[in-house]
mmCIF file of C-alpha atoms in Angstrom:
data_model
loop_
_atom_site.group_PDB
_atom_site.id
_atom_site.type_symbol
_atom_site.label_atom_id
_atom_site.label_comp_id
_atom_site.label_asym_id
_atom_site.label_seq_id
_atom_site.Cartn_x
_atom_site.Cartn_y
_atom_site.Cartn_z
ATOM 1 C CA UNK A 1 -65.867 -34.430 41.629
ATOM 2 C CA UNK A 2 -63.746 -33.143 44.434
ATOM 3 C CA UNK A 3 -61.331 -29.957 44.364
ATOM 4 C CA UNK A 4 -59.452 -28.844 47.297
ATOM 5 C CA UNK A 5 -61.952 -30.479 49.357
ATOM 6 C CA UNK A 6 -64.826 -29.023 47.988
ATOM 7 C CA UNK A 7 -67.164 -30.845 46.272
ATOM 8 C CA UNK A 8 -68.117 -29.424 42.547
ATOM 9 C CA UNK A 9 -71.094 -29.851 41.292
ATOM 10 C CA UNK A 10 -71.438 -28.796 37.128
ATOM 11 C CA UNK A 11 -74.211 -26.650 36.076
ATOM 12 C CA UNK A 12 -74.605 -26.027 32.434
ATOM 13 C CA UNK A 13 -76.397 -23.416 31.068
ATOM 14 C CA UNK A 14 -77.069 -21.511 27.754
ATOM 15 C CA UNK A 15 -77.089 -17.354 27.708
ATOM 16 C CA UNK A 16 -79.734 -16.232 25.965
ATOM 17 C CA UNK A 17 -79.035 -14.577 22.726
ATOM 18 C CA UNK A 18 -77.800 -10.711 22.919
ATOM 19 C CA UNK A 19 -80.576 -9.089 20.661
ATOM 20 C CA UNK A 20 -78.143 -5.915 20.172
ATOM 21 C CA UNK A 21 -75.154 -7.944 18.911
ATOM 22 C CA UNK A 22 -77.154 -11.405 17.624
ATOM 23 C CA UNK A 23 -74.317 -13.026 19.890
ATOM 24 C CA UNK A 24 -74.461 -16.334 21.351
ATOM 25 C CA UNK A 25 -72.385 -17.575 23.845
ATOM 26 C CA UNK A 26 -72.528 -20.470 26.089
ATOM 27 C CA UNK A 27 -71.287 -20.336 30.326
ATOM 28 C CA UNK A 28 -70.934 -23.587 32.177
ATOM 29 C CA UNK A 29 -70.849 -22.917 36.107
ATOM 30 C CA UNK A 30 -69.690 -25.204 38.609
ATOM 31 C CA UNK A 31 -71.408 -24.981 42.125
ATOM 32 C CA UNK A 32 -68.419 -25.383 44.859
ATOM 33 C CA UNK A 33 -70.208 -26.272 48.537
ATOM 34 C CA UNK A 34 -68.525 -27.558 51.073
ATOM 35 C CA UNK A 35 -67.553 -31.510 51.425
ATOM 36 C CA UNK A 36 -69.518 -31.776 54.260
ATOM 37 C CA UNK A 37 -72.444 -31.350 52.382
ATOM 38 C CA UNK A 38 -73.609 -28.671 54.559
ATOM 39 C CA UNK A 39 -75.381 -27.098 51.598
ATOM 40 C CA UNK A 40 -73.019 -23.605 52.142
ATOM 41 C CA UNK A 41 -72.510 -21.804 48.658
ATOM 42 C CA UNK A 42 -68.975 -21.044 48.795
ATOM 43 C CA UNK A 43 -68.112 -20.158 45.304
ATOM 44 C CA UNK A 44 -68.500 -20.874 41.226
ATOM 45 C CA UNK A 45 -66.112 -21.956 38.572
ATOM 46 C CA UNK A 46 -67.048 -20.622 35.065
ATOM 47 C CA UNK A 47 -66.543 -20.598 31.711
ATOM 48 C CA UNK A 48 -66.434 -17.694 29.750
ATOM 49 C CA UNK A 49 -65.305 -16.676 26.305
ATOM 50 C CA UNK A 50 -62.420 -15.167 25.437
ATOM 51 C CA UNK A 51 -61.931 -12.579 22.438
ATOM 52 C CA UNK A 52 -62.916 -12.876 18.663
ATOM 53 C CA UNK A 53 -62.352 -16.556 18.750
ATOM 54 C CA UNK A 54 -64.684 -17.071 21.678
ATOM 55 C CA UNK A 55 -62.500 -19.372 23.404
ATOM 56 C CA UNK A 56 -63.794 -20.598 26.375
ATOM 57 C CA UNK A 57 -61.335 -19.494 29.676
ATOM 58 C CA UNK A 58 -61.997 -20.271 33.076
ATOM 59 C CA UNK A 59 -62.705 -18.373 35.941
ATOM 60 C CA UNK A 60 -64.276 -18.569 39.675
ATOM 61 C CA UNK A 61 -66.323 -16.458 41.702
ATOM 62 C CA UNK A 62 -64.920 -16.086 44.973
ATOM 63 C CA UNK A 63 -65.498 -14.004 47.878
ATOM 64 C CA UNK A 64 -64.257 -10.149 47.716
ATOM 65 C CA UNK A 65 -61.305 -9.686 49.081
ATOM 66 C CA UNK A 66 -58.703 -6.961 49.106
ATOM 67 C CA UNK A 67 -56.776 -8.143 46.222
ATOM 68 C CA UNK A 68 -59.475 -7.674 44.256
ATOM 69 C CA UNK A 69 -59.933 -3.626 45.733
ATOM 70 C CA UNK A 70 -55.961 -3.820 44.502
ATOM 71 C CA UNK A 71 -57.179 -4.793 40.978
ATOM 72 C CA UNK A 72 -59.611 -2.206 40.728
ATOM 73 C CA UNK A 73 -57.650 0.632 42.379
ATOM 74 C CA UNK A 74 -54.360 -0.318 40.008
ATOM 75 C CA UNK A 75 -56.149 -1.921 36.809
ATOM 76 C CA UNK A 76 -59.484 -0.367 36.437
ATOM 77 C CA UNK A 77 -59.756 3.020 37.750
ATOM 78 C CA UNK A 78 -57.624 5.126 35.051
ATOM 79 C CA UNK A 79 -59.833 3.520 32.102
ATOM 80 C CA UNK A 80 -62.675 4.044 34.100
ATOM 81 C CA UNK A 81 -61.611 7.580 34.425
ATOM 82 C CA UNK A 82 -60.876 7.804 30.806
ATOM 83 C CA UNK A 83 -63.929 6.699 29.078
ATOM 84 C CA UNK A 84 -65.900 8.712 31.760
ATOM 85 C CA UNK A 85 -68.252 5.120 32.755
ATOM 86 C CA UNK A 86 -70.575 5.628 35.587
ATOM 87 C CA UNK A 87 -69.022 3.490 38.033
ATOM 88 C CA UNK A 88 -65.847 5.663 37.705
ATOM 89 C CA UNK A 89 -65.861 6.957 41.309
ATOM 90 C CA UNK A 90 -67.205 3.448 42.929
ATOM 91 C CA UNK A 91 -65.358 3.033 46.439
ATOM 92 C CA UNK A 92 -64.664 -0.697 46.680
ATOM 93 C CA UNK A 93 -62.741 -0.276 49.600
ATOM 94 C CA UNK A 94 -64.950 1.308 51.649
ATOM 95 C CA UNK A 95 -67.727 -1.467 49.975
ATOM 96 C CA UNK A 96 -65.174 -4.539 51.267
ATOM 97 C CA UNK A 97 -65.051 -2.778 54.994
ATOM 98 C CA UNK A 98 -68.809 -2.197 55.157
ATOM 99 C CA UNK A 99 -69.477 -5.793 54.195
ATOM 100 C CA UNK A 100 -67.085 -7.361 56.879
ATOM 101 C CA UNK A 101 -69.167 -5.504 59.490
ATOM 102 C CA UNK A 102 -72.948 -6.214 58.342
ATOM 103 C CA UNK A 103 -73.762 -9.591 57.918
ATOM 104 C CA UNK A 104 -76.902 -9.181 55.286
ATOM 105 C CA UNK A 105 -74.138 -7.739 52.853
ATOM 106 C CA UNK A 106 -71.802 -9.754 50.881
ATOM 107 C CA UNK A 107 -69.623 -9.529 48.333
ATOM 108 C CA UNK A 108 -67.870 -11.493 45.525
ATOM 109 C CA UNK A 109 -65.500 -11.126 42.798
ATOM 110 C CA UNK A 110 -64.900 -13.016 39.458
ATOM 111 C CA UNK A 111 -61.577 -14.541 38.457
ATOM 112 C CA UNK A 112 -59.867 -15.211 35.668
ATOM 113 C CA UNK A 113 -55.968 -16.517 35.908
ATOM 114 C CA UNK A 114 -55.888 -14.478 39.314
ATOM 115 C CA UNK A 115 -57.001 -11.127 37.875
ATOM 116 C CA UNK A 116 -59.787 -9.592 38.454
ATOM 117 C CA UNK A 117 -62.496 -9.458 36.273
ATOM 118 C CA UNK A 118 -65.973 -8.529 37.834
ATOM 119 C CA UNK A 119 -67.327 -7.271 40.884
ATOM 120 C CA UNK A 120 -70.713 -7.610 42.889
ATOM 121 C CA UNK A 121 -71.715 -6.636 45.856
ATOM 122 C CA UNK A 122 -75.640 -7.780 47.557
ATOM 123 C CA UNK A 123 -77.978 -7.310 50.272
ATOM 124 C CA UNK A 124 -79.708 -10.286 51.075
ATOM 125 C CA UNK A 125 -82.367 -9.661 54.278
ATOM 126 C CA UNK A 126 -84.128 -6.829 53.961
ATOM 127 C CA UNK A 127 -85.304 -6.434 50.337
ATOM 128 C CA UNK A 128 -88.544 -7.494 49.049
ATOM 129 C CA UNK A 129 -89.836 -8.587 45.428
ATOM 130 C CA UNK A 130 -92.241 -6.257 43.028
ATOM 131 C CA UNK A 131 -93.700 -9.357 41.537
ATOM 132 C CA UNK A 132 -94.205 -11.208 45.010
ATOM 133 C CA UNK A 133 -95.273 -8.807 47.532
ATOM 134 C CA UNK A 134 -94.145 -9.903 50.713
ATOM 135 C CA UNK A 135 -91.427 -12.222 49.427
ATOM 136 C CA UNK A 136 -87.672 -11.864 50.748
ATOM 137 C CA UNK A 137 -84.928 -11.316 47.134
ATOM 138 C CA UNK A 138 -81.299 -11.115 47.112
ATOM 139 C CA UNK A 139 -81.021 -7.717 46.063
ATOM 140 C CA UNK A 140 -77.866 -6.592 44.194
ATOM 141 C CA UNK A 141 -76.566 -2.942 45.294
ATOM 142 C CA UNK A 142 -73.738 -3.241 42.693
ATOM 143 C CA UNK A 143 -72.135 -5.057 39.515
ATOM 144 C CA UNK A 144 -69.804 -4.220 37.492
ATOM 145 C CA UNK A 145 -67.366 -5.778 34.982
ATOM 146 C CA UNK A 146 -63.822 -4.593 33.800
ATOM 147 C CA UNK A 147 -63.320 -2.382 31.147
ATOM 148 C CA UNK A 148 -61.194 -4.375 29.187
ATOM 149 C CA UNK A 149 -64.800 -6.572 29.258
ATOM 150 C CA UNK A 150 -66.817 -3.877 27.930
ATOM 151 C CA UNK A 151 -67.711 -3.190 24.757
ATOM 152 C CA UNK A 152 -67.596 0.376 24.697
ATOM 153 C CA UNK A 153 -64.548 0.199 25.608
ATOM 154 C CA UNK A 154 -62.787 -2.551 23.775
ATOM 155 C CA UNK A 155 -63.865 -4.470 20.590
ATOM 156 C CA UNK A 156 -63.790 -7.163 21.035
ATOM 157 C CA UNK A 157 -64.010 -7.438 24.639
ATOM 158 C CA UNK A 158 -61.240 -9.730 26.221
ATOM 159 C CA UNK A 159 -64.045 -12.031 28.203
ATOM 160 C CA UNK A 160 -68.108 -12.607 27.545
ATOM 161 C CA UNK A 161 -70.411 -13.068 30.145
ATOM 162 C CA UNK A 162 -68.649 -11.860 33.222
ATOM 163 C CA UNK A 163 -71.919 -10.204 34.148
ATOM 164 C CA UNK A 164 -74.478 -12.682 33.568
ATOM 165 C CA UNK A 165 -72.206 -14.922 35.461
ATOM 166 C CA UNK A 166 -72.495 -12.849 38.250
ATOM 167 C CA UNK A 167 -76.231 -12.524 37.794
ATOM 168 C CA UNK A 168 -76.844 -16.536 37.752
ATOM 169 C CA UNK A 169 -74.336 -15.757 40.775
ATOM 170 C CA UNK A 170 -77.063 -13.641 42.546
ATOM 171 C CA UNK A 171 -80.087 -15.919 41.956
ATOM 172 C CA UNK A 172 -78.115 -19.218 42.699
ATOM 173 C CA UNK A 173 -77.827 -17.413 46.187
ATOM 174 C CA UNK A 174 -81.388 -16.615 46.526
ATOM 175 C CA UNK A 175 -81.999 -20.361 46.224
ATOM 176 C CA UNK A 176 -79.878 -21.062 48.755
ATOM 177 C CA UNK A 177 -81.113 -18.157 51.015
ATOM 178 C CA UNK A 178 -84.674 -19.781 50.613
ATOM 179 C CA UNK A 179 -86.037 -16.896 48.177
ATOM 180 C CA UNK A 180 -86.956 -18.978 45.274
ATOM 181 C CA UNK A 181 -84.274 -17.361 42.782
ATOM 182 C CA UNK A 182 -85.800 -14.082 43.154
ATOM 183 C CA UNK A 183 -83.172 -10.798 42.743
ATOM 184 C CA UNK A 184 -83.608 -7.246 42.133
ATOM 185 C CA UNK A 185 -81.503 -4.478 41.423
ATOM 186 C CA UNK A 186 -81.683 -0.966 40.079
ATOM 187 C CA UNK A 187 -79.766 -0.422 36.852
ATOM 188 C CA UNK A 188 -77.275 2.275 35.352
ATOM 189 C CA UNK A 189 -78.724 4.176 32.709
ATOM 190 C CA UNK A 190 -76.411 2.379 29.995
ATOM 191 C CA UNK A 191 -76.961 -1.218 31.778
ATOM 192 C CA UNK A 192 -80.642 -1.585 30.677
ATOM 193 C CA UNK A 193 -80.322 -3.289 27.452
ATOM 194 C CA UNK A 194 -78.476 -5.774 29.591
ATOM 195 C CA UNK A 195 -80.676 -6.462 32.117
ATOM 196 C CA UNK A 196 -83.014 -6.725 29.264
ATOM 197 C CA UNK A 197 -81.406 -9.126 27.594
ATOM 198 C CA UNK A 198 -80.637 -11.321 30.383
ATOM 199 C CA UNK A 199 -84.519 -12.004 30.820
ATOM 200 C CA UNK A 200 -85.135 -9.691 34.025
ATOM 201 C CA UNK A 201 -88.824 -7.646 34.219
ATOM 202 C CA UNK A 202 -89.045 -4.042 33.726
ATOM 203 C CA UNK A 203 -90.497 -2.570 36.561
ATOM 204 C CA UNK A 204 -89.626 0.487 35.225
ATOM 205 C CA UNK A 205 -87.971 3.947 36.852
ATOM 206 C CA UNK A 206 -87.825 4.969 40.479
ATOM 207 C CA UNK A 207 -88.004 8.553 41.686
ATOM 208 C CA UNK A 208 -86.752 7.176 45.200
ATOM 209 C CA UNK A 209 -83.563 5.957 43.359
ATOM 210 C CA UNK A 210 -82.778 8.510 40.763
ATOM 211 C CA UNK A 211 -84.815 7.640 38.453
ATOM 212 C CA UNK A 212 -83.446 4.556 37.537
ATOM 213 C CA UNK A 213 -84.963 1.502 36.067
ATOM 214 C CA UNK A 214 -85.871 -1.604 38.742
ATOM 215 C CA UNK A 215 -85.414 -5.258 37.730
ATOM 216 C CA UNK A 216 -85.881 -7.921 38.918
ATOM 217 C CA UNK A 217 -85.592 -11.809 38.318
ATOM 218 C CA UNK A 218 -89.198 -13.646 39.748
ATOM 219 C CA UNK A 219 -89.385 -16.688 41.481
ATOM 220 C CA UNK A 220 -87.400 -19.636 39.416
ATOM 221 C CA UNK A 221 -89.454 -22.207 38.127
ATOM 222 C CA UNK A 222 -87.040 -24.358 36.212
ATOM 223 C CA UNK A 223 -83.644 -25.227 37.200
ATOM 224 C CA UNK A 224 -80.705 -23.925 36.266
ATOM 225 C CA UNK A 225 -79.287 -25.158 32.306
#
């Protein structure tokens, strides 16, 4: 199937079950490359579900952009503010300008109906794996989902799996960089259930980074359902 003159390419897949909540809920991802087949990840189309009725919505990952800075600045901030969440003081402005002049970093943004409703920002050359010594990860500096998507913030939350989109994001690019699926990231103290969840290894705490937990996804072995 062709859109816009991309070619998309459906991946379904089924999130594991949320052990905390005994939740289900099912993603389908779209790979978008470009028509001429050059193999160049350009973005996702997703899925997700929306409120108590779980209906599914979509949305597309794109590339960060400053409409999406706008979003956060105007939509997120004050009820990031308000409910005192550790990515409260997060500079995504200063994130979109230091990505535009390093090419290992890059950044992307999920969309739903234009809004914004998940950032992530990565690293992609000069991280290594725990598992794999030696081996090259994508490694993911920062994630983050709207509050309006959170569940300590809103019951229930307007859209599911806006972060383990992202995630299957992440490790769809480390395919494409070469690195097997392999990603890593250290985690907020009140994002390790997630991570958890979402099938990564505990590698656990880091003096070096505040004492916060390491995880990482290994090499993939299966493909992506």
């Amino acid at each position: 199937m062709h859109y816009n003159n991309y070619l998309v390419i459906p991946i379904p897949y089924l999130v594991a079950q949320n052990k905390a909540l005994r939740i289900k809920f099912n993603i389908t991802i779209s790979l978008i490359v470009k028509s001429n087949l050059s193999g160049e990840l350009v973005r996702l189309q997703v899925q997700l579900n929306r409120g108590i009725a779980n209906q599914l919505t979509d949305g597309v990952i794109v590339e960060l952009a400053q409409n999406h800075i706008d979003d956060f600045e105007n939509l997120w901030r004050e009820q990031l503010r308000v409910f005192q969440t550790e990515d409260k003081f997060w500079d995504w402005l200063f994130k979109l300008g230091y990505i535009s002049n390093n090419e290992n970093e890059e950044g992307y943004a999920l969309e739903v109906e234009g809004c914004t409703q998940g950032l992530m920002m990565v690293e992609t050359q000069l991280h290594g794996s725990r598992e794999a010594i030696g081996q090259r990860l994508v490694y993911i500096q920062y994630i983050t989902s709207a509050p309006w998507n959170r569940k300590e913030i809103q019951r229930p939350p307007r859209y599911r799996g806006v972060g383990a989109a992202l995630l299957r994001y992440a490790r769809i690019r480390s395919i494409e960089l070469g690195y097997g699926g392999r990603v890593g990231l250290h985690s907020l103290r009140s994002s390790e259930r997630f991570y958890e969840n979402q099938g990564m290894i505990d590698f656990g705490s880091e003096e070096e980074y505040e004492d916060m937990t390491y995880f990482e996804y290994g090499l993939l072995r299966r493909t992506l359902r």
